[in-house]
XYZ file of C-alpha atoms in Angstrom:
393
model
C 138.194 141.074 59.751
C 137.603 142.333 63.277
C 134.219 143.705 62.175
C 133.181 140.271 60.857
C 134.244 138.612 64.131
C 132.336 141.226 66.133
C 129.178 140.777 64.024
C 129.441 136.956 64.323
C 129.875 137.186 68.102
C 126.815 139.427 68.403
C 124.831 136.940 66.279
C 125.837 134.005 68.500
C 124.942 135.935 71.637
C 121.514 136.899 70.262
C 120.959 133.333 69.083
C 121.655 131.966 72.583
C 119.242 134.472 74.103
C 116.471 133.615 71.651
C 117.171 129.870 71.582
C 118.744 129.054 75.007
C 120.245 125.629 75.523
C 117.749 123.405 77.312
C 118.680 122.916 80.960
C 115.380 121.632 82.360
C 113.611 118.622 80.873
C 110.076 117.613 81.809
C 108.342 114.360 80.976
C 104.654 113.898 81.773
C 102.750 110.592 81.748
C 99.148 109.793 82.584
C 99.208 106.738 84.848
C 95.437 106.391 85.200
C 92.509 108.700 84.658
C 93.065 111.450 87.211
C 96.661 110.440 88.049
C 99.604 112.207 86.390
C 103.327 111.511 86.857
C 105.769 114.315 86.079
C 109.550 113.805 85.994
C 111.681 116.945 86.001
C 115.410 116.742 85.247
C 116.966 120.047 86.262
C 120.539 120.340 85.001
C 120.901 123.831 86.439
C 120.491 122.722 90.074
C 121.339 119.045 89.329
C 118.014 117.595 90.425
C 115.759 114.686 89.572
C 112.236 115.473 90.764
C 109.246 113.123 90.637
C 105.752 114.510 91.193
C 102.577 112.432 91.245
C 99.324 114.396 91.036
C 95.969 112.879 92.005
C 92.605 114.418 91.136
C 90.742 114.215 94.453
C 87.434 114.909 92.691
C 87.797 111.507 91.065
C 86.074 109.142 93.492
C 87.776 106.087 92.007
C 90.726 106.330 94.409
C 91.518 106.261 98.126
C 94.611 107.206 100.118
C 95.677 104.665 102.736
C 98.602 104.287 105.111
C 100.685 101.117 105.302
C 102.662 99.871 108.319
C 105.817 97.829 107.988
C 104.896 94.161 108.574
C 101.498 95.369 109.875
C 103.161 95.871 113.252
C 103.992 98.952 115.324
C 107.694 98.084 115.400
C 107.909 96.562 111.919
C 110.132 97.854 109.116
C 109.618 96.956 105.467
C 110.436 98.414 102.072
C 107.741 100.503 100.426
C 107.758 98.178 97.415
C 107.155 95.175 99.688
C 104.215 96.941 101.377
C 102.887 97.743 97.901
C 103.022 94.053 96.943
C 101.302 92.999 100.155
C 98.436 95.337 99.337
C 97.953 93.409 96.121
C 98.014 90.142 98.068
C 95.205 91.560 100.223
C 93.193 92.143 97.014
C 93.682 95.918 96.995
C 94.490 97.656 93.712
C 97.451 99.923 94.512
C 98.552 102.427 91.883
C 101.352 104.280 93.667
C 103.095 104.464 97.038
C 105.493 106.804 98.855
C 107.362 106.457 102.143
C 105.993 108.811 104.792
C 106.653 109.205 108.519
C 109.966 109.290 110.349
C 110.550 106.253 112.549
C 112.445 105.443 115.737
C 115.293 103.231 114.528
C 116.231 101.928 117.981
C 112.607 100.798 118.404
C 112.422 99.103 115.013
C 109.977 100.901 112.757
C 107.813 102.662 115.332
C 106.511 105.917 113.805
C 107.295 109.165 115.592
C 103.775 110.526 115.122
C 100.145 109.453 115.151
C 99.156 106.776 112.660
C 95.682 105.750 111.492
C 95.090 102.962 108.971
C 91.580 102.403 107.600
C 90.120 104.476 110.418
C 91.887 102.488 113.156
C 94.566 103.903 115.447
C 97.918 102.189 115.086
C 99.478 104.785 117.370
C 97.832 107.596 119.304
C 99.864 110.255 121.127
C 99.559 113.902 122.135
C 103.294 114.633 121.755
C 105.652 113.531 118.989
C 108.049 110.713 119.941
C 111.219 112.236 118.507
C 114.672 111.998 120.041
C 115.501 115.324 118.377
C 112.873 117.369 120.205
C 114.354 119.293 123.125
C 110.934 119.899 124.688
C 107.407 118.517 124.420
C 106.266 119.159 120.869
C 103.865 117.940 118.222
C 104.873 117.712 114.569
C 102.650 118.343 111.559
C 100.799 115.361 110.119
C 98.853 114.579 106.961
C 95.328 113.251 107.272
C 92.468 112.571 104.910
C 88.815 112.084 105.826
C 86.232 109.600 104.608
C 85.026 112.167 102.045
C 88.539 112.595 100.589
C 89.241 115.952 102.230
C 92.957 116.382 103.044
C 94.419 118.246 106.031
C 97.878 119.080 107.357
C 97.624 119.820 111.070
C 99.427 119.237 114.355
C 96.978 116.510 115.330
C 96.871 115.366 118.951
C 95.296 112.128 120.131
C 92.631 112.408 122.795
C 90.486 109.629 124.224
C 88.131 108.666 127.031
C 86.655 105.559 128.587
C 83.134 106.064 129.903
C 82.357 103.543 132.605
C 79.009 101.988 133.492
C 78.558 104.586 136.264
C 79.240 107.311 133.638
C 82.631 108.234 135.006
C 85.004 109.576 132.352
C 88.552 108.177 132.434
C 91.264 109.756 130.292
C 93.136 107.568 127.796
C 96.677 108.925 127.548
C 97.884 107.000 124.494
C 97.487 104.025 122.171
C 100.373 101.616 121.520
C 103.031 103.967 122.884
C 105.515 104.040 125.731
C 103.657 104.497 129.003
C 104.228 106.897 131.897
C 103.551 106.470 135.585
C 99.961 107.035 136.764
C 98.538 106.906 133.249
C 96.359 104.723 131.043
C 97.397 103.140 127.757
C 95.339 101.077 125.325
C 96.997 98.362 123.253
C 95.555 96.716 120.147
C 96.750 94.159 117.585
C 99.278 96.563 116.045
C 101.321 96.480 119.258
C 102.228 92.884 118.438
C 101.753 89.516 120.110
C 101.576 90.946 123.644
C 101.793 94.130 125.678
C 105.246 95.334 126.805
C 106.834 93.983 129.960
C 105.831 96.053 132.970
C 108.372 97.891 135.103
C 109.398 95.910 138.173
C 109.091 98.826 140.601
C 105.593 99.797 139.438
C 102.218 98.482 140.480
C 100.552 97.341 137.263
C 97.119 96.305 136.064
C 96.054 95.086 132.627
C 92.482 94.186 131.677
C 91.299 92.504 128.500
C 88.404 94.341 126.823
C 86.323 92.312 124.367
C 84.999 94.305 121.425
C 81.212 94.280 121.048
C 80.322 96.796 118.312
C 80.794 100.344 116.996
C 78.235 103.129 116.982
C 79.591 106.079 115.051
C 82.861 107.155 116.664
C 82.086 105.243 119.865
C 83.433 101.730 120.465
C 81.719 99.385 122.911
C 83.694 96.797 124.890
C 82.901 94.177 127.503
C 85.187 93.917 130.527
C 86.419 90.317 130.725
C 87.652 88.447 133.802
C 91.241 88.471 132.508
C 93.050 90.866 134.851
C 96.848 90.754 134.914
C 99.377 92.512 137.163
C 102.586 91.587 135.316
C 102.293 92.899 131.758
C 103.028 90.819 128.645
C 99.301 90.219 128.175
C 98.513 88.406 124.942
C 96.621 90.552 122.415
C 93.870 88.908 120.384
C 92.770 90.324 117.041
C 89.906 92.662 118.013
C 90.583 93.025 121.729
C 91.926 96.074 123.520
C 94.179 95.703 126.527
C 93.635 98.416 129.116
C 96.995 98.966 130.818
C 97.452 101.200 133.845
C 99.759 101.566 136.801
C 100.460 102.959 140.254
C 97.879 105.474 141.559
C 95.611 105.088 138.503
C 94.876 101.495 139.515
C 92.693 102.732 142.384
C 90.527 104.770 140.015
C 90.115 101.824 137.656
C 89.173 99.481 140.523
C 86.550 101.990 141.693
C 84.772 102.389 138.354
C 85.389 99.313 136.175
C 84.151 95.808 136.983
C 83.956 92.397 135.282
C 81.124 92.135 132.697
C 80.661 95.920 132.524
C 80.084 97.482 129.099
C 82.457 100.373 128.448
C 82.237 103.144 125.890
C 85.584 104.030 124.313
C 85.919 107.310 122.402
C 89.104 107.883 120.389
C 89.503 111.256 118.681
C 91.899 113.787 117.234
C 92.300 117.453 118.021
C 91.612 119.487 115.987
C 88.466 117.591 115.035
C 88.211 117.663 111.225
C 85.723 114.820 110.832
C 86.212 111.093 110.358
C 89.909 110.654 109.559
C 90.551 107.349 107.812
C 94.244 107.870 107.061
C 96.797 109.742 109.150
C 100.585 109.770 108.942
C 103.196 112.111 110.319
C 106.047 114.164 108.981
C 108.481 116.750 110.225
C 108.029 120.266 109.008
C 105.085 122.032 107.443
C 106.787 123.497 104.373
C 103.950 125.416 102.729
C 101.158 127.287 104.497
C 98.499 129.300 102.673
C 100.509 128.996 99.469
C 103.654 130.550 100.969
C 107.055 129.205 101.995
C 106.696 128.434 105.712
C 110.120 126.936 106.433
C 111.486 129.785 108.579
C 108.501 129.477 110.924
C 108.353 125.693 110.982
C 112.046 125.455 111.904
C 111.129 127.191 115.169
C 107.698 125.654 115.768
C 108.752 122.062 115.091
C 112.349 122.367 116.363
C 114.009 121.478 113.067
C 117.778 121.670 113.402
C 119.907 123.464 110.824
C 121.833 120.429 109.572
C 118.564 118.780 108.579
C 116.910 121.859 107.091
C 119.721 123.658 105.292
C 121.685 120.685 103.914
C 120.740 119.223 100.534
C 119.154 115.795 101.047
C 116.822 113.451 99.167
C 113.282 114.464 100.139
C 109.785 113.002 100.227
C 106.670 115.060 100.814
C 102.984 115.612 100.252
C 100.751 118.593 99.576
C 97.383 119.672 98.253
C 95.922 122.566 96.269
C 94.016 125.555 97.655
C 90.563 124.142 96.939
C 91.699 120.634 97.958
C 90.929 119.093 94.582
C 94.504 117.956 93.869
C 96.937 115.899 95.935
C 100.673 115.954 95.191
C 103.290 113.344 96.126
C 106.951 114.373 95.805
C 110.154 112.326 95.635
C 113.400 114.223 95.019
C 116.599 112.219 94.636
C 119.818 113.319 96.325
C 123.385 112.414 97.333
C 124.106 111.425 93.730
C 125.948 112.904 90.760
C 122.692 113.158 88.816
C 120.720 114.736 91.681
C 122.171 116.592 94.650
C 119.005 116.881 96.736
C 117.404 120.016 98.181
C 117.136 122.070 101.339
C 113.723 122.385 102.966
C 113.368 125.940 101.627
C 114.051 124.768 98.084
C 111.646 121.869 98.583
C 108.925 124.318 99.626
C 109.581 126.460 96.546
C 109.249 123.387 94.303
C 105.930 122.530 95.939
C 104.594 126.059 95.507
C 105.611 126.088 91.826
C 103.478 122.961 91.312
C 100.399 124.539 92.916
C 100.704 123.312 96.512
C 98.800 125.437 99.036
C 99.597 123.298 102.106
C 102.683 121.076 102.080
C 104.440 118.667 104.470
C 107.920 117.171 104.575
C 108.115 113.391 105.035
C 111.103 111.246 105.981
C 113.757 111.638 103.284
C 117.374 110.634 102.805
C 117.742 106.954 101.997
C 114.066 106.423 102.868
C 112.809 108.396 99.847
C 111.035 105.888 97.592
C 108.233 106.376 95.071
C 106.495 103.331 93.582
C 104.229 103.425 90.535
C 102.647 100.190 89.316
C 105.130 97.885 91.070
C 108.171 99.840 89.869
C 110.538 102.044 91.873
C 110.420 105.305 89.912
C 113.097 107.312 91.690
C 116.667 106.328 92.593
C 116.999 105.632 96.360
C 120.303 106.937 97.706
C 121.412 104.081 99.969
C 124.199 101.996 98.434
C 122.325 98.861 99.500
C 119.221 99.959 97.573
C 115.715 100.544 98.848
C 115.545 101.121 102.597
C 113.167 99.412 104.996
C 110.922 102.063 106.554
C 108.224 102.229 109.196
C 105.308 103.787 107.310
C 104.285 104.493 103.716
C 101.137 105.759 102.034
C 99.465 104.440 98.909
C 96.940 105.488 96.296
C 94.573 102.600 95.653
C 91.847 102.085 93.101
C 88.473 101.276 94.597
């Protein structure tokens, strides 16, 4: 009898090795030509993983950024931004939340942001309360010929006056410093911020004339203001400066002058039409880069090594495929992942360069008007500052 039991046990063991119980389920759907959605249910690690793959060789699609309520400080759900794209006669296919945002300042993104080639925010250092020193986080950008990049982009800009003097632009639509120059456009909101009472201030309205390549041309109007809160019209820029910089402006800029304004990114990768930030380059040259990025981008352990819902983006080695990731977390059906695990998942899908976006309750993936993942907040989908979308041309 014992021999029969032993033989039966060996048979069951061999059977389980040859025909293991399924622990990972994968469902793949073609959303459009060149767009594939993959849903992985991993019962080993308790994960629900959504991956959207876009064929970048297919010229039928563009990648654009979306700003909550079309305002620097606005917050809005990704699904609401998706619907507003349709109202603007775009043809959105999918959308994913992207950059981290400064909650105490509404939905202001922590990093640079470009929408349709226009700066919504331009800075040379990331605006993060978690950075202990001046730092710049990795960002995702894509050019007008659909070439993706993940770099630590820094904003740089100059005003060239009529007498050919070059004046440094320190930032666009961001908190100003003493003795500096800031440009404000429509994304700042109705008006420029209130000036500091103990500062000397000067704001000048610049009327847009035309573009010539990467150079913008503006006319200096007679609207000069020393108190801040200058109203912003649709295509105008407001030149805002203070303290010792006022003398330089008064020496080189005069009413009715034509100014050249050059707004660029460093490194210069060409004409970037979409740019949004993240926190943590996860994959570099096809390898897990988390150990290095924790140091370079000052990522603290609680954020990196704890399992959280995650959003992210990446592209293949020859830049012909773009990947959007949404991994659920903080739920019985999906525990979330550490940044190292997230990087490994990206690499397994073919990502050569990968970036971590805002996650947690912000993680939301939309496909054709439907929320595909399961956002972790008990109240449902979270209002965020920035999302990106794939649109059909």
